[in-house]
Structure formats: structure tokens, C-alpha cells
C-alpha positions in Angstrom: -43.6 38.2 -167.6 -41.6 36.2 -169.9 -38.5 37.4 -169.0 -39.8 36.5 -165.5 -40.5 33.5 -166.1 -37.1 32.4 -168.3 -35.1 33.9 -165.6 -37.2 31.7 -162.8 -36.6 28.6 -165.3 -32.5 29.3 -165.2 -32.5 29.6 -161.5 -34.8 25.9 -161.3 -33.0 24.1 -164.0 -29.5 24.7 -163.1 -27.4 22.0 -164.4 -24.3 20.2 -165.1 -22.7 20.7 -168.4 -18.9 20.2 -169.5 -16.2 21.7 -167.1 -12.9 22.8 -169.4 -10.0 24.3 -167.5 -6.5 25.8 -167.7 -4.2 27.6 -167.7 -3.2 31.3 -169.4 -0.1 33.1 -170.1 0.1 36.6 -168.6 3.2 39.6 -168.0 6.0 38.3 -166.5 5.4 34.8 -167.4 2.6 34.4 -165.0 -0.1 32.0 -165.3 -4.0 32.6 -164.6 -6.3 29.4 -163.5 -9.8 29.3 -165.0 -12.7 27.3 -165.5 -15.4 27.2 -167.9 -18.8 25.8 -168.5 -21.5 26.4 -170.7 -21.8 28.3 -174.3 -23.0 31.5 -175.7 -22.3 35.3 -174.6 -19.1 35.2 -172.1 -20.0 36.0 -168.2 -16.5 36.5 -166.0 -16.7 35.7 -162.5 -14.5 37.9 -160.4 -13.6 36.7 -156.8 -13.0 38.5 -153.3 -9.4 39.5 -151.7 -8.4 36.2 -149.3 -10.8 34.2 -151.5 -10.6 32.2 -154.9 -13.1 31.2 -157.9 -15.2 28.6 -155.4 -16.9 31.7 -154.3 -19.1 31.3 -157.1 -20.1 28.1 -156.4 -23.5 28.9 -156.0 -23.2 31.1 -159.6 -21.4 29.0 -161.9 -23.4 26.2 -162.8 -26.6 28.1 -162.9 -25.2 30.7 -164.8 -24.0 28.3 -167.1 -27.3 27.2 -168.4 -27.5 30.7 -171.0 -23.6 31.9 -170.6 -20.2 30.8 -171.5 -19.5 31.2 -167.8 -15.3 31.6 -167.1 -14.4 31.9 -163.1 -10.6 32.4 -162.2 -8.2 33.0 -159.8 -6.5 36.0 -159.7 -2.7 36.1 -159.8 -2.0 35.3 -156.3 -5.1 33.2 -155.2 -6.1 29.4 -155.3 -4.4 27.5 -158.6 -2.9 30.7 -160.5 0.6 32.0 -160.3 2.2 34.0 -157.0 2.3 37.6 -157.2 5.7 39.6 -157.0 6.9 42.4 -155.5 9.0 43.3 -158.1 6.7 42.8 -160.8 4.4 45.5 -162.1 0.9 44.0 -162.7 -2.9 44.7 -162.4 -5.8 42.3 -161.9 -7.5 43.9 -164.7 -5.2 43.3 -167.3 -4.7 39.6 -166.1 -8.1 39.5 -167.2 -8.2 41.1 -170.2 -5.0 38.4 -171.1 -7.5 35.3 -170.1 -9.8 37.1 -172.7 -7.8 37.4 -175.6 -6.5 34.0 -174.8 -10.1 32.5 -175.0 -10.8 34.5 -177.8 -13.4 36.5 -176.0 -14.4 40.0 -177.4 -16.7 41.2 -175.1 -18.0 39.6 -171.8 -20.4 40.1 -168.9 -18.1 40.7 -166.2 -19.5 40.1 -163.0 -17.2 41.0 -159.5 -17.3 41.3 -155.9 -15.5 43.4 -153.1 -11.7 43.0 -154.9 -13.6 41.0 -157.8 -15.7 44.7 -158.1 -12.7 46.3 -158.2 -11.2 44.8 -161.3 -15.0 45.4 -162.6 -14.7 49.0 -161.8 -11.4 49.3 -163.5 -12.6 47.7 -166.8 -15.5 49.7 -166.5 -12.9 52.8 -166.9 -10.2 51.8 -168.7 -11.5 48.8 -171.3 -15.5 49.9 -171.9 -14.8 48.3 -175.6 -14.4 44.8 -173.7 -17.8 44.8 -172.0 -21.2 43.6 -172.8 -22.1 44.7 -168.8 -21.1 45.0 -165.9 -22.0 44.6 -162.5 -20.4 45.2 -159.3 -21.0 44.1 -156.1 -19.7 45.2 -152.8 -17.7 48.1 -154.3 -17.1 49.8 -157.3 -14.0 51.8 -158.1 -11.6 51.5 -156.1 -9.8 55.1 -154.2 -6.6 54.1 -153.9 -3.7 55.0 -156.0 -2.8 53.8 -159.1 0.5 52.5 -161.6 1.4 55.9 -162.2 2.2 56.6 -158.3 4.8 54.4 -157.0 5.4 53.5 -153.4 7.5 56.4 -151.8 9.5 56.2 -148.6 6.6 57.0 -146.0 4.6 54.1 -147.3 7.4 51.8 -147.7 8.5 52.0 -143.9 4.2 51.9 -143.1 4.3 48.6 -144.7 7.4 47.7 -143.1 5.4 48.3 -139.6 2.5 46.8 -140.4 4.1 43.2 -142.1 6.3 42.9 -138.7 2.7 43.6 -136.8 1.1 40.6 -138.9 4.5 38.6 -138.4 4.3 39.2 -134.3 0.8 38.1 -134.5 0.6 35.4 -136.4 -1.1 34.4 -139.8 -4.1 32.2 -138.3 -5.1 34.8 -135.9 -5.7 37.2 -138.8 -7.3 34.7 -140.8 -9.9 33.8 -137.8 -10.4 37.5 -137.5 -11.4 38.3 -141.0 -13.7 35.4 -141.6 -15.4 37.0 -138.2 -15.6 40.1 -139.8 -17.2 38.7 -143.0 -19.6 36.6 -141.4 -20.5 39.6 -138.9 -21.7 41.8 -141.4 -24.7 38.9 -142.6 -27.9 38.5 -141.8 -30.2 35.8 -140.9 -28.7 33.4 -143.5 -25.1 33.7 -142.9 -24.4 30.7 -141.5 -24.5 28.9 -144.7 -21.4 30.5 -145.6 -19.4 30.1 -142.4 -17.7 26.6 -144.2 -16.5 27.7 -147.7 -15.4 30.8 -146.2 -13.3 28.9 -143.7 -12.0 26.6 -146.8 -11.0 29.1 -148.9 -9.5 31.2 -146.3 -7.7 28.3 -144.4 -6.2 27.2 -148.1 -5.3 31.5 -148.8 -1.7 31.7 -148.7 -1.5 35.0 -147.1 1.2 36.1 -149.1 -0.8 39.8 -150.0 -0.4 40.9 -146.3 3.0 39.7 -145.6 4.6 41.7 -148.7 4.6 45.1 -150.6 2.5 44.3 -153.5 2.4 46.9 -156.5 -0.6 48.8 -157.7 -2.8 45.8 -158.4 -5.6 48.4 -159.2 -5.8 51.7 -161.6 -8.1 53.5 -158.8 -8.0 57.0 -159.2 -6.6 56.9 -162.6 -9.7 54.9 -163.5 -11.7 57.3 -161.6 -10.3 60.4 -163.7 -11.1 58.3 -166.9 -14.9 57.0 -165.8 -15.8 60.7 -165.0 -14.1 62.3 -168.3 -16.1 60.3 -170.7 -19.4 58.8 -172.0 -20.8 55.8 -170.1 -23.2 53.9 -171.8 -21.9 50.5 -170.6 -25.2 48.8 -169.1 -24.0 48.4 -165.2 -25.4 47.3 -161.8 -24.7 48.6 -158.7 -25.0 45.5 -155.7 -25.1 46.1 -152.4 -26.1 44.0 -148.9 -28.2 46.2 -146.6 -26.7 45.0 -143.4 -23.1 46.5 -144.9 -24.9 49.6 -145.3 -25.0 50.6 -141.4 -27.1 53.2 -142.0 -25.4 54.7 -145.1 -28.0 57.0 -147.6 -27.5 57.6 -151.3 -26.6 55.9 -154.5 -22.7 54.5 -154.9 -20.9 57.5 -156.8 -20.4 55.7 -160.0 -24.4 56.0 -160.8 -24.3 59.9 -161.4 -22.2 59.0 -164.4 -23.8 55.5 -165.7 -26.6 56.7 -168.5 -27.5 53.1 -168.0 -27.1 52.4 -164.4 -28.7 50.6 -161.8 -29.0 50.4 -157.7 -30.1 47.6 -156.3 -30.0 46.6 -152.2 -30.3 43.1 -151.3 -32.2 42.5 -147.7 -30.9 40.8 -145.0 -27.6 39.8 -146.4 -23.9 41.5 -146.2 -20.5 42.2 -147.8 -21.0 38.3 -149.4 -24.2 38.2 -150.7 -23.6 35.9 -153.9 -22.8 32.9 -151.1 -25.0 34.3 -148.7 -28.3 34.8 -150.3 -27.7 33.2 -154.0 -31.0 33.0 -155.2 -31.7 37.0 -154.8 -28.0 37.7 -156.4 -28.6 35.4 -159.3 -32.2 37.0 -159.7 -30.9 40.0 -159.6 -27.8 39.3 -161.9 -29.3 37.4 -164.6 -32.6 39.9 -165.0 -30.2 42.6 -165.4 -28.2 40.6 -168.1 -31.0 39.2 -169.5 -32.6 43.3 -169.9 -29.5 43.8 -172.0 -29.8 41.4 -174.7 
């Protein structure tokens, strides 16, 4: 009950406290965006492809009120650096730069569709840098990693498929994906139809319209999660409306000896800006178990 109740007090007494931002080095001399509020344990905020760190909105303050709270954008996205195609990078040791550079040990990282991603692959490759984790919309990602370059078959694919996008045009494929996030809600998705449209109007595009590198370790992180102990306290998130249907546990549970599954009603692939009061529930009892 107390826990209850402290975790009902967070969610009512969100409040302003100091903003500090900047600016990180990371590899290649690229630069990662953050902002920061609040003090105590760290708790990342990891954003969604086409999207940026105001996806949190409804998270950042109110997490802010028991966590040194730290939302960025990742190389490519909103204020931080452009990505290269000639540069090898991945999103999850972007972050693990902002960490060292803030002199963070451990966090709480907390990620969403791409932002789970980056969750899954510090779940796999940097356990020692986590306090928990939890990943929302997705998990580890199946898709392959540094160690397999681009051969010849996909580079002529990707060849195809940026003079498709070209022929098309950029704003038609924008309009197209914020219909396909917003068709996946429920019966409170409309709040999100505006930031979504903001963030995705200001999206530079650039991720579609080039061959980016191995942003994600994938199935290299997959062969490391299931070769070793996982003690790492982690939640599984999931909308039920993305679900169509779909029965059983995400894979990564089976090897999580302190995993959790929960499924949010009436919500879909966004359900931090869609239904913010159930995700930070949800969130901050699991952290809150955990300390």
C-alpha cells in the first residue's frame, strides 16, 4: 500500500524543477543533445525511429520528481548530430558516451519501439550499466549486426527502395506513417495526433533516403542475452491493440530471472503519449520494486 500510494503521489505532484542541457562528444566527432531534470538514481529516456526526446513529454517532468531524468536525441534526430553513411556507429554506444560524460554508472534506462531497441542491446551487451530496464514496443532487435556488413544484394535493395521514396516524395511517407501510428490506438489516440505530427513534420528524413550502418547489435546481442545470466530487473510493455491477436510472452522473458510482462488496454505501438498515466504507473512501480 505504500508503495501504492508514493507512486500515486509522483504521478499527482509532478513538477517543475531545473532544466540543464547540452551537448556530448561521441565517435566521429558527433554530438548527442540531452536534457536533464531532477536528482537521484539516473532514468534514460530513449525515443522512437522518425521521433525525438519530446516524446517523453508526458514522462519527463513527472519522472523527475524521484530520478535524475536525462532524454536525448539520438544521432540523427531533433538537436543532435547527422548520422553518416560512412561512419560506423550504434545508438547504444552513443548512449553509453552521454553516460560516461555525465558521470553516470548505472541508470534506469527506459525505451520505446527504436528507443527499445537500444534498451534491448544494453540489456545484452552493457548489463554492468543498468539499474533496470524496461522496453516498450519491442525488445531485441532481429536484424543484423556490426559484424555483417552490407553486401552487394542489399546495397542495390536500398538502391531500389531510396529511388521509390525519391519518386514518391518525402511528405507522402511522413503522412503515411503518422496514419499508421495513430491506426494502431485506441479510444485515446487522438491526443497524440499533434506532437506526432510536430515531431514528424520537423524529422529530417535522412534514415530513409540513405544506407545507414548497423545502428543496432541485433542478433549479436541476441547470441550474448541467451549465452549468459540475466538478473537485470526488466519489463516487458506492450499496447494490446498492437497485439492483433498475438498469444505468448515476448521471447526475451524465458531468459529474464527477473522479468516482467505487462499489456496496457486500449492503447497501441505509442502508449507512453497515448495513455501516460497507465505507462508511468506501470514504469515507476516497477522501478520503484527495485530499490
Amino acid at each position: 500500500m505504500k508503495q501504492i500510494l508514493t507512486t500515486l503521489a509522483v504521478l499527482m505532484l509532478c513538477s517543475c524543477t531545473t532544466l540543464h542541457k547540452g551537448y556530448v562528444g561521441t565517435s566521429g566527432g558527433g554530438r548527442i543533445y540531452y536534457e536533464e531534470r531532477g536528482k537521484g538514481d539516473a532514468l534514460l529516456l530513449l525515443h522512437g525511429h522518425s521521433l525525438d526526446r519530446r516524446m517523453w513529454d508526458g514522462q519527463f517532468k513527472c519522472f523527475a520528481r524521484h530520478y535524475r531524468v536525462i532524454r536525448l536525441d539520438f544521432r540523427g534526430y531533433g538537436r543532435s548530430s547527422d548520422q553518416r553513411e560512412d561512419l560506423p556507429m550504434t545508438h547504444v554506444d552513443d548512449v553509453v558516451a552521454l553516460m560516461d560524460s555525465l558521470h553516470i554508472r548505472r541508470a534506469h534506462v527506459v525505451g520505446l519501439s527504436m528507443g527499445a531497441f537500444v534498451a534491448g542491446d544494453m540489456l545484452a551487451m552493457y548489463p554492468q550499466r543498468l539499474l533496470t530496464c524496461t522496453m516498450a514496443s519491442g525488445g531485441i532487435r532481429n536484424s543484423k549486426g556490426p559484424g555483417e556488413p552490407m553486401d552487394s544484394a542489399e546495397h542495390a535493395k536500398r538502391d531500389r527502395e531510396i529511388a521509390a521514396l525519391q519518386a514518391k516524395g518525402i511528405e507522402p511517407m511522413k503522412k503515411e506513417w503518422i496514419a499508421t501510428l495513430m491506426a494502431s490506438g485506441g479510444s485515446r489516440r487522438e491526443r497524440m495526433r499533434r506532437p506526432l505530427t510536430q515531431m514528424i513534420d520537423d524529422w529530417s528524413a535522412w534514415q530513409p533516403l540513405h544506407k545507414e550502418v548497423r545502428l543496432f547489435y541485433g542478433k549479436e546481442a541476441w547470441q550474448r542475452f541467451t549465452q549468459q545470466q540475466n538478473d537485470t530487473p526488466t519489463l516487458l510493455l506492450r499496447g494490446a491493440n498492437e497485439m492483433k491477436g498475438k498469444k505468448g510472452a515476448p521471447r526475451e522473458l524465458q531468459y529474464l530471472s527477473r522479468g516482467r510482462y505487462v499489456v496496457i488496454p486500449d492503447c497501441g505501438h505509442m502508449l507512453n503519449m497515448e495513455r501516460p498515466d497507465d505507462f508511468n504507473r506501470c514504469v515507476l512501480q516497477f522501478i520503484d520494486s527495485y530499490k
